[in-house]
PDB file of C-alpha atoms in Angstrom:
ATOM      1  CA  MET A   1     110.587 116.216 109.786  1.00  0.00           C
ATOM      2  CA  SER A   2     108.651 118.972 108.041  1.00  0.00           C
ATOM      3  CA  HIS A   3     105.911 117.864 105.696  1.00  0.00           C
ATOM      4  CA  PRO A   4     107.205 117.496 102.121  1.00  0.00           C
ATOM      5  CA  SER A   5     105.892 119.550  99.231  1.00  0.00           C
ATOM      6  CA  LEU A   6     103.474 118.144  96.651  1.00  0.00           C
ATOM      7  CA  LEU A   7     103.008 119.192  93.022  1.00  0.00           C
ATOM      8  CA  CYS A   8     100.051 117.692  91.130  1.00  0.00           C
ATOM      9  CA  ILE A   9     100.078 117.619  87.322  1.00  0.00           C
ATOM     10  CA  HIS A  10      96.589 117.317  85.845  1.00  0.00           C
ATOM     11  CA  ALA A  11      95.005 117.549  82.411  1.00  0.00           C
ATOM     12  CA  HIS A  12      91.875 119.662  83.009  1.00  0.00           C
ATOM     13  CA  PRO A  13      90.338 122.045  85.521  1.00  0.00           C
ATOM     14  CA  ASP A  14      88.287 119.890  87.969  1.00  0.00           C
ATOM     15  CA  ASP A  15      90.765 116.957  87.870  1.00  0.00           C
ATOM     16  CA  GLU A  16      92.654 118.517  90.778  1.00  0.00           C
ATOM     17  CA  ALA A  17      89.593 118.126  93.010  1.00  0.00           C
ATOM     18  CA  LEU A  18      88.202 114.897  91.567  1.00  0.00           C
ATOM     19  CA  TRP A  19      91.351 112.760  91.769  1.00  0.00           C
ATOM     20  CA  THR A  20      93.451 114.512  94.418  1.00  0.00           C
ATOM     21  CA  GLY A  21      91.240 116.942  96.343  1.00  0.00           C
ATOM     22  CA  GLY A  22      91.471 115.033  99.622  1.00  0.00           C
ATOM     23  CA  VAL A  23      95.233 114.574  99.380  1.00  0.00           C
ATOM     24  CA  LEU A  24      95.788 118.265  98.642  1.00  0.00           C
ATOM     25  CA  LEU A  25      93.641 119.241 101.617  1.00  0.00           C
ATOM     26  CA  ARG A  26      95.414 116.788 103.903  1.00  0.00           C
ATOM     27  CA  CYS A  27      98.875 117.955 102.851  1.00  0.00           C
ATOM     28  CA  ALA A  28      97.955 121.614 103.335  1.00  0.00           C
ATOM     29  CA  GLU A  29      96.453 120.783 106.736  1.00  0.00           C
ATOM     30  CA  LEU A  30      99.788 119.238 107.757  1.00  0.00           C
ATOM     31  CA  GLY A  31     101.637 122.386 106.720  1.00  0.00           C
ATOM     32  CA  GLY A  32     103.024 121.128 103.424  1.00  0.00           C
ATOM     33  CA  ARG A  33     103.372 123.254 100.296  1.00  0.00           C
ATOM     34  CA  THR A  34     100.962 122.227  97.540  1.00  0.00           C
ATOM     35  CA  SER A  35     100.441 123.362  93.954  1.00  0.00           C
ATOM     36  CA  VAL A  36      98.771 122.174  90.742  1.00  0.00           C
ATOM     37  CA  VAL A  37      99.860 122.331  87.102  1.00  0.00           C
ATOM     38  CA  THR A  38      96.881 122.156  84.713  1.00  0.00           C
ATOM     39  CA  CYS A  39      97.743 121.370  81.111  1.00  0.00           C
ATOM     40  CA  THR A  40      94.684 122.799  79.335  1.00  0.00           C
ATOM     41  CA  TRP A  41      92.746 126.075  79.230  1.00  0.00           C
ATOM     42  CA  PRO A  42      94.335 129.522  79.065  1.00  0.00           C
ATOM     43  CA  PRO A  43      94.521 132.160  81.827  1.00  0.00           C
ATOM     44  CA  GLY A  44      91.543 134.492  81.702  1.00  0.00           C
ATOM     45  CA  SER A  45      89.091 131.842  80.517  1.00  0.00           C
ATOM     46  CA  GLU A  46      85.960 130.960  82.457  1.00  0.00           C
ATOM     47  CA  ARG A  47      87.346 127.573  83.386  1.00  0.00           C
ATOM     48  CA  ALA A  48      90.609 129.130  84.567  1.00  0.00           C
ATOM     49  CA  GLY A  49      88.583 131.294  86.957  1.00  0.00           C
ATOM     50  CA  GLU A  50      86.738 128.234  88.224  1.00  0.00           C
ATOM     51  CA  LEU A  51      90.062 126.456  88.705  1.00  0.00           C
ATOM     52  CA  GLN A  52      91.321 129.380  90.767  1.00  0.00           C
ATOM     53  CA  ARG A  53      88.278 129.137  93.060  1.00  0.00           C
ATOM     54  CA  SER A  54      88.722 125.375  93.389  1.00  0.00           C
ATOM     55  CA  LEU A  55      92.405 125.752  94.305  1.00  0.00           C
ATOM     56  CA  GLN A  56      91.543 128.382  96.898  1.00  0.00           C
ATOM     57  CA  ILE A  57      89.152 125.911  98.531  1.00  0.00           C
ATOM     58  CA  LEU A  58      91.858 123.220  98.414  1.00  0.00           C
ATOM     59  CA  ASN A  59      94.556 125.579  99.779  1.00  0.00           C
ATOM     60  CA  ALA A  60      96.690 124.732  96.746  1.00  0.00           C
ATOM     61  CA  GLY A  61      97.938 128.124  95.610  1.00  0.00           C
ATOM     62  CA  ALA A  62      97.460 129.935  92.316  1.00  0.00           C
ATOM     63  CA  PRO A  63      96.742 128.133  89.022  1.00  0.00           C
ATOM     64  CA  ARG A  64      99.697 127.018  86.904  1.00  0.00           C
ATOM     65  CA  LEU A  65      98.137 126.793  83.449  1.00  0.00           C
ATOM     66  CA  LEU A  66      99.956 125.566  80.347  1.00  0.00           C
ATOM     67  CA  GLY A  67      97.154 127.017  78.220  1.00  0.00           C
ATOM     68  CA  TYR A  68      96.531 124.311  75.608  1.00  0.00           C
ATOM     69  CA  ALA A  69      93.142 123.271  74.256  1.00  0.00           C
ATOM     70  CA  ASP A  70      91.580 120.120  75.638  1.00  0.00           C
ATOM     71  CA  LEU A  71      90.116 117.319  73.582  1.00  0.00           C
ATOM     72  CA  GLY A  72      86.629 118.845  73.523  1.00  0.00           C
ATOM     73  CA  VAL A  73      87.749 122.205  72.124  1.00  0.00           C
ATOM     74  CA  THR A  74      87.721 122.697  68.354  1.00  0.00           C
ATOM     75  CA  ASP A  75      89.668 125.984  68.287  1.00  0.00           C
ATOM     76  CA  THR A  76      93.205 124.739  67.684  1.00  0.00           C
ATOM     77  CA  THR A  77      94.651 127.916  66.202  1.00  0.00           C
ATOM     78  CA  GLU A  78      98.311 128.778  66.569  1.00  0.00           C
ATOM     79  CA  ASP A  79      97.502 130.596  69.808  1.00  0.00           C
ATOM     80  CA  TYR A  80      95.378 127.804  71.274  1.00  0.00           C
ATOM     81  CA  ARG A  81      96.679 124.436  70.148  1.00  0.00           C
ATOM     82  CA  SER A  82      95.456 121.050  71.257  1.00  0.00           C
ATOM     83  CA  PHE A  83      97.422 119.635  74.164  1.00  0.00           C
ATOM     84  CA  CYS A  84      97.648 116.222  72.513  1.00  0.00           C
ATOM     85  CA  ASP A  85      98.900 117.716  69.229  1.00  0.00           C
ATOM     86  CA  ALA A  86     101.505 120.128  70.619  1.00  0.00           C
ATOM     87  CA  PRO A  87     105.212 119.215  70.222  1.00  0.00           C
ATOM     88  CA  PHE A  88     106.139 116.818  73.010  1.00  0.00           C
ATOM     89  CA  ASP A  89     109.435 118.535  73.781  1.00  0.00           C
ATOM     90  CA  GLU A  90     107.630 121.855  74.165  1.00  0.00           C
ATOM     91  CA  LEU A  91     105.226 120.324  76.662  1.00  0.00           C
ATOM     92  CA  VAL A  92     108.023 118.718  78.671  1.00  0.00           C
ATOM     93  CA  GLU A  93     109.947 121.977  78.906  1.00  0.00           C
ATOM     94  CA  SER A  94     106.851 123.796  80.193  1.00  0.00           C
ATOM     95  CA  VAL A  95     106.337 121.245  82.971  1.00  0.00           C
ATOM     96  CA  VAL A  96     110.069 121.159  83.793  1.00  0.00           C
ATOM     97  CA  ALA A  97     109.893 124.908  84.417  1.00  0.00           C
ATOM     98  CA  HIS A  98     107.087 124.431  86.959  1.00  0.00           C
ATOM     99  CA  ILE A  99     108.891 121.554  88.688  1.00  0.00           C
ATOM    100  CA  ARG A 100     112.054 123.621  89.000  1.00  0.00           C
ATOM    101  CA  ALA A 101     110.168 126.698  90.183  1.00  0.00           C
ATOM    102  CA  PHE A 102     108.129 124.873  92.844  1.00  0.00           C
ATOM    103  CA  ARG A 103     110.837 122.316  93.803  1.00  0.00           C
ATOM    104  CA  PRO A 104     108.533 119.571  95.095  1.00  0.00           C
ATOM    105  CA  ASP A 105     109.596 116.510  97.058  1.00  0.00           C
ATOM    106  CA  THR A 106     106.695 114.602  95.499  1.00  0.00           C
ATOM    107  CA  VAL A 107     104.969 114.836  92.114  1.00  0.00           C
ATOM    108  CA  LEU A 108     101.522 113.349  91.530  1.00  0.00           C
ATOM    109  CA  THR A 109      99.908 112.639  88.154  1.00  0.00           C
ATOM    110  CA  TYR A 110      97.821 109.866  86.526  1.00  0.00           C
ATOM    111  CA  ASP A 111      98.769 106.263  85.890  1.00  0.00           C
ATOM    112  CA  PRO A 112      99.835 105.329  82.307  1.00  0.00           C
ATOM    113  CA  MET A 113      96.192 104.738  81.325  1.00  0.00           C
ATOM    114  CA  GLY A 114      95.227 108.203  82.528  1.00  0.00           C
ATOM    115  CA  VAL A 115      93.049 106.359  85.080  1.00  0.00           C
ATOM    116  CA  TYR A 116      90.273 105.700  82.551  1.00  0.00           C
ATOM    117  CA  GLY A 117      91.783 106.232  79.113  1.00  0.00           C
ATOM    118  CA  HIS A 118      91.164 109.911  78.343  1.00  0.00           C
ATOM    119  CA  PRO A 119      93.767 110.964  75.716  1.00  0.00           C
ATOM    120  CA  ASP A 120      94.577 114.213  77.543  1.00  0.00           C
ATOM    121  CA  HIS A 121      95.155 112.242  80.756  1.00  0.00           C
ATOM    122  CA  ILE A 122      97.415 109.744  78.995  1.00  0.00           C
ATOM    123  CA  GLN A 123      99.419 112.564  77.424  1.00  0.00           C
ATOM    124  CA  THR A 124      99.672 114.272  80.821  1.00  0.00           C
ATOM    125  CA  HIS A 125     101.158 111.112  82.314  1.00  0.00           C
ATOM    126  CA  ARG A 126     103.721 110.862  79.520  1.00  0.00           C
ATOM    127  CA  VAL A 127     104.708 114.518  79.756  1.00  0.00           C
ATOM    128  CA  ALA A 128     104.883 114.478  83.563  1.00  0.00           C
ATOM    129  CA  VAL A 129     107.112 111.401  83.706  1.00  0.00           C
ATOM    130  CA  ALA A 130     109.461 112.835  81.069  1.00  0.00           C
ATOM    131  CA  ALA A 131     109.570 116.199  82.839  1.00  0.00           C
ATOM    132  CA  ILE A 132     110.303 114.645  86.238  1.00  0.00           C
ATOM    133  CA  GLY A 133     113.338 112.920  84.765  1.00  0.00           C
ATOM    134  CA  ALA A 134     114.533 115.924  82.761  1.00  0.00           C
ATOM    135  CA  ALA A 135     114.138 118.417  85.611  1.00  0.00           C
ATOM    136  CA  GLY A 136     117.179 117.015  87.420  1.00  0.00           C
ATOM    137  CA  TYR A 137     119.613 117.494  84.530  1.00  0.00           C
ATOM    138  CA  PRO A 138     121.163 120.970  84.173  1.00  0.00           C
ATOM    139  CA  GLN A 139     122.060 120.110  80.571  1.00  0.00           C
ATOM    140  CA  LEU A 140     118.366 119.836  79.662  1.00  0.00           C
ATOM    141  CA  TYR A 141     116.227 122.947  79.286  1.00  0.00           C
ATOM    142  CA  PRO A 142     118.766 125.260  80.976  1.00  0.00           C
ATOM    143  CA  GLU A 143     116.472 128.254  80.478  1.00  0.00           C
ATOM    144  CA  ALA A 144     113.757 126.550  82.586  1.00  0.00           C
ATOM    145  CA  GLY A 145     115.608 127.200  85.845  1.00  0.00           C
ATOM    146  CA  PRO A 146     118.090 125.450  88.149  1.00  0.00           C
ATOM    147  CA  PRO A 147     117.793 121.643  88.194  1.00  0.00           C
ATOM    148  CA  TRP A 148     115.618 119.865  90.756  1.00  0.00           C
ATOM    149  CA  ARG A 149     115.061 116.165  91.443  1.00  0.00           C
ATOM    150  CA  PRO A 150     111.771 115.118  93.086  1.00  0.00           C
ATOM    151  CA  LYS A 151     112.007 112.138  95.434  1.00  0.00           C
ATOM    152  CA  LEU A 152     108.693 110.399  94.798  1.00  0.00           C
ATOM    153  CA  LEU A 153     106.139 109.999  92.028  1.00  0.00           C
ATOM    154  CA  TYR A 154     102.552 109.100  92.888  1.00  0.00           C
ATOM    155  CA  GLN A 155     100.161 107.959  90.160  1.00  0.00           C
ATOM    156  CA  ALA A 156      96.419 108.405  90.680  1.00  0.00           C
ATOM    157  CA  THR A 157      94.575 105.243  89.710  1.00  0.00           C
ATOM    158  CA  MET A 158      91.734 102.945  90.778  1.00  0.00           C
ATOM    159  CA  PRO A 159      91.721  99.290  91.903  1.00  0.00           C
ATOM    160  CA  PHE A 160      89.672  96.898  89.801  1.00  0.00           C
ATOM    161  CA  SER A 161      87.537  95.950  92.828  1.00  0.00           C
ATOM    162  CA  ALA A 162      86.371  99.557  93.252  1.00  0.00           C
ATOM    163  CA  ALA A 163      85.996 100.118  89.522  1.00  0.00           C
ATOM    164  CA  GLN A 164      83.690  97.103  89.245  1.00  0.00           C
ATOM    165  CA  LEU A 165      81.380  98.664  91.832  1.00  0.00           C
ATOM    166  CA  LEU A 166      81.568 102.358  90.932  1.00  0.00           C
ATOM    167  CA  TRP A 167      82.301 102.627  87.203  1.00  0.00           C
ATOM    168  CA  PRO A 168      79.029 101.055  85.973  1.00  0.00           C
ATOM    169  CA  ALA A 169      77.008 103.446  88.176  1.00  0.00           C
ATOM    170  CA  VAL A 170      78.797 106.497  86.790  1.00  0.00           C
ATOM    171  CA  ARG A 171      78.521 105.333  83.175  1.00  0.00           C
ATOM    172  CA  LYS A 172      74.841 104.456  83.607  1.00  0.00           C
ATOM    173  CA  GLN A 173      74.177 107.970  84.882  1.00  0.00           C
ATOM    174  CA  ALA A 174      75.903 109.306  81.768  1.00  0.00           C
ATOM    175  CA  ASN A 175      73.859 106.940  79.552  1.00  0.00           C
ATOM    176  CA  ARG A 176      77.081 105.542  78.089  1.00  0.00           C
ATOM    177  CA  PRO A 177      78.391 101.983  77.692  1.00  0.00           C
ATOM    178  CA  VAL A 178      80.470 100.782  80.624  1.00  0.00           C
ATOM    179  CA  GLY A 179      83.407  99.975  78.347  1.00  0.00           C
ATOM    180  CA  PRO A 180      86.778  98.733  79.664  1.00  0.00           C
ATOM    181  CA  LEU A 181      87.188  99.017  83.430  1.00  0.00           C
ATOM    182  CA  PRO A 182      89.663 101.690  84.522  1.00  0.00           C
ATOM    183  CA  GLY A 183      92.487 101.132  86.960  1.00  0.00           C
ATOM    184  CA  VAL A 184      94.870  98.369  87.972  1.00  0.00           C
ATOM    185  CA  PRO A 185      94.800  95.059  89.898  1.00  0.00           C
ATOM    186  CA  ASP A 186      94.163  95.628  93.596  1.00  0.00           C
ATOM    187  CA  GLU A 187      97.581  94.319  94.615  1.00  0.00           C
ATOM    188  CA  GLU A 188      99.245  97.088  92.594  1.00  0.00           C
ATOM    189  CA  ILE A 189      97.744  99.824  94.783  1.00  0.00           C
ATOM    190  CA  ASP A 190     100.438 101.170  97.119  1.00  0.00           C
ATOM    191  CA  LEU A 191      98.270 103.648  99.009  1.00  0.00           C
ATOM    192  CA  PHE A 192      94.554 104.183  99.418  1.00  0.00           C
ATOM    193  CA  VAL A 193      93.451 107.353 101.153  1.00  0.00           C
ATOM    194  CA  ASP A 194      90.138 107.670 102.967  1.00  0.00           C
ATOM    195  CA  VAL A 195      89.254 111.347 102.476  1.00  0.00           C
ATOM    196  CA  THR A 196      85.930 111.236 104.326  1.00  0.00           C
ATOM    197  CA  ALA A 197      87.122 113.953 106.709  1.00  0.00           C
ATOM    198  CA  TRP A 198      87.547 116.331 103.744  1.00  0.00           C
ATOM    199  CA  LEU A 199      84.709 115.028 101.581  1.00  0.00           C
ATOM    200  CA  GLN A 200      82.421 118.055 101.780  1.00  0.00           C
ATOM    201  CA  THR A 201      85.306 120.454 101.094  1.00  0.00           C
ATOM    202  CA  LYS A 202      86.383 118.287  98.168  1.00  0.00           C
ATOM    203  CA  TRP A 203      82.838 118.471  96.790  1.00  0.00           C
ATOM    204  CA  ASP A 204      82.798 122.256  97.305  1.00  0.00           C
ATOM    205  CA  ALA A 205      85.973 122.472  95.194  1.00  0.00           C
ATOM    206  CA  LEU A 206      84.432 120.291  92.496  1.00  0.00           C
ATOM    207  CA  SER A 207      81.275 122.397  92.564  1.00  0.00           C
ATOM    208  CA  ALA A 208      83.332 125.497  91.735  1.00  0.00           C
ATOM    209  CA  HIS A 209      83.529 124.138  88.167  1.00  0.00           C
ATOM    210  CA  LYS A 210      80.065 125.373  87.235  1.00  0.00           C
ATOM    211  CA  SER A 211      80.645 125.518  83.476  1.00  0.00           C
ATOM    212  CA  GLU A 212      81.709 121.863  83.463  1.00  0.00           C
ATOM    213  CA  ILE A 213      78.466 120.966  85.242  1.00  0.00           C
ATOM    214  CA  ALA A 214      76.457 123.059  82.779  1.00  0.00           C
ATOM    215  CA  ARG A 215      77.989 121.471  79.679  1.00  0.00           C
ATOM    216  CA  GLY A 216      77.092 117.938  80.748  1.00  0.00           C
ATOM    217  CA  GLY A 217      80.568 116.657  81.517  1.00  0.00           C
ATOM    218  CA  ALA A 218      81.814 114.391  84.270  1.00  0.00           C
ATOM    219  CA  MET A 219      80.738 116.839  86.943  1.00  0.00           C
ATOM    220  CA  THR A 220      77.149 116.649  85.687  1.00  0.00           C
ATOM    221  CA  MET A 221      77.234 112.872  86.123  1.00  0.00           C
ATOM    222  CA  LEU A 222      78.533 113.173  89.676  1.00  0.00           C
ATOM    223  CA  ALA A 223      76.031 115.867  90.624  1.00  0.00           C
ATOM    224  CA  ALA A 224      73.168 113.712  89.330  1.00  0.00           C
ATOM    225  CA  LEU A 225      74.179 110.604  91.272  1.00  0.00           C
ATOM    226  CA  PRO A 226      72.317 109.765  94.489  1.00  0.00           C
ATOM    227  CA  GLU A 227      74.293 111.327  97.319  1.00  0.00           C
ATOM    228  CA  GLU A 228      75.322 108.025  98.889  1.00  0.00           C
ATOM    229  CA  VAL A 229      76.676 106.776  95.533  1.00  0.00           C
ATOM    230  CA  ARG A 230      78.453 110.071  94.879  1.00  0.00           C
ATOM    231  CA  TRP A 231      80.161 109.917  98.278  1.00  0.00           C
ATOM    232  CA  ASP A 232      81.241 106.330  97.560  1.00  0.00           C
ATOM    233  CA  VAL A 233      82.835 107.515  94.317  1.00  0.00           C
ATOM    234  CA  LEU A 234      84.657 110.427  95.958  1.00  0.00           C
ATOM    235  CA  ARG A 235      85.603 109.229  99.438  1.00  0.00           C
ATOM    236  CA  THR A 236      88.729 107.252  98.468  1.00  0.00           C
ATOM    237  CA  GLU A 237      91.782 108.297  96.455  1.00  0.00           C
ATOM    238  CA  TRP A 238      94.124 105.533  95.244  1.00  0.00           C
ATOM    239  CA  PHE A 239      97.777 105.726  94.227  1.00  0.00           C
ATOM    240  CA  GLN A 240     100.749 103.810  92.944  1.00  0.00           C
ATOM    241  CA  ARG A 241     104.084 104.994  94.324  1.00  0.00           C
ATOM    242  CA  MET A 242     107.465 105.119  92.609  1.00  0.00           C
ATOM    243  CA  ALA A 243     110.676 106.032  94.458  1.00  0.00           C
ATOM    244  CA  LEU A 244     112.873 108.323  92.367  1.00  0.00           C
ATOM    245  CA  GLN A 245     115.844 108.537  94.754  1.00  0.00           C
ATOM    246  CA  PRO A 246     117.544 105.854  96.889  1.00  0.00           C
ATOM    247  CA  ASP A 247     116.409 107.412 100.178  1.00  0.00           C
ATOM    248  CA  ALA A 248     112.890 108.183  98.970  1.00  0.00           C
ATOM    249  CA  GLU A 249     111.230 105.645 101.271  1.00  0.00           C
ATOM    250  CA  ALA A 250     112.053 108.033 104.117  1.00  0.00           C
ATOM    251  CA  PHE A 251     109.568 110.452 102.562  1.00  0.00           C
ATOM    252  CA  ASP A 252     105.848 109.870 102.455  1.00  0.00           C
ATOM    253  CA  ALA A 253     104.253 113.011 101.112  1.00  0.00           C
ATOM    254  CA  LEU A 254     100.777 111.806 102.040  1.00  0.00           C
ATOM    255  CA  ARG A 255     101.363 110.505 105.574  1.00  0.00           C
ATOM    256  CA  PHE A 256      98.137 108.650 105.952  1.00  0.00           C
ATOM    257  CA  PRO A 257      97.791 105.553 108.145  1.00  0.00           C
ATOM    258  CA  ALA A 258      97.813 102.296 106.241  1.00  0.00           C
TER     259      ALA A 258
END
């Protein structure tokens, strides 16, 4: 059986490498088609250029940018509206168009909490789930292309056991309160992926986001961590799996050993 195709739907440039860099590399290595939809930042921006370099490193094709402003951007003019404030139906139609154009077997996005509660991540989850369902109905968004039904949905998340070890270290580096732990109970993890074999390449993709490092965002925290702690944070990717079709268990878009 040929390796299935994988479409990731993320909120910001750098999320593709942080949460799914190892999986994208592994799928491409196996000969699968991979691509990434990024909900914020317009084509031609500095961060869009950094995203393009990251995707080249991850062998994940050209950027698919929706072009909305992220939570940290104050310019919410008519031409650059906040992703969280844009009409929900408009967002769903945009993602449906990418699903129908790429025709993936598997779609990957965040869990309902957006892994750690970021509003853009939570909105991305909501939009992605709605778009996955709508994409299969020719009656919905007919101008977005012929219908397509993905077989599997993977949700990036984190088990509580890992969060208890890693989250305080990351928040301490950022000089921020630990706050609520991200993730889900360990028994709700369907797949954990050891990406050690692709760890340096994953970090190279993350390092392409130089403006995010410069502004003091999440990448700055990771770069400042001791190397052994940083590798512990990045070496595993965790997922919940949802079958969308009756025969979906025959498809495992990640194909990693248990």
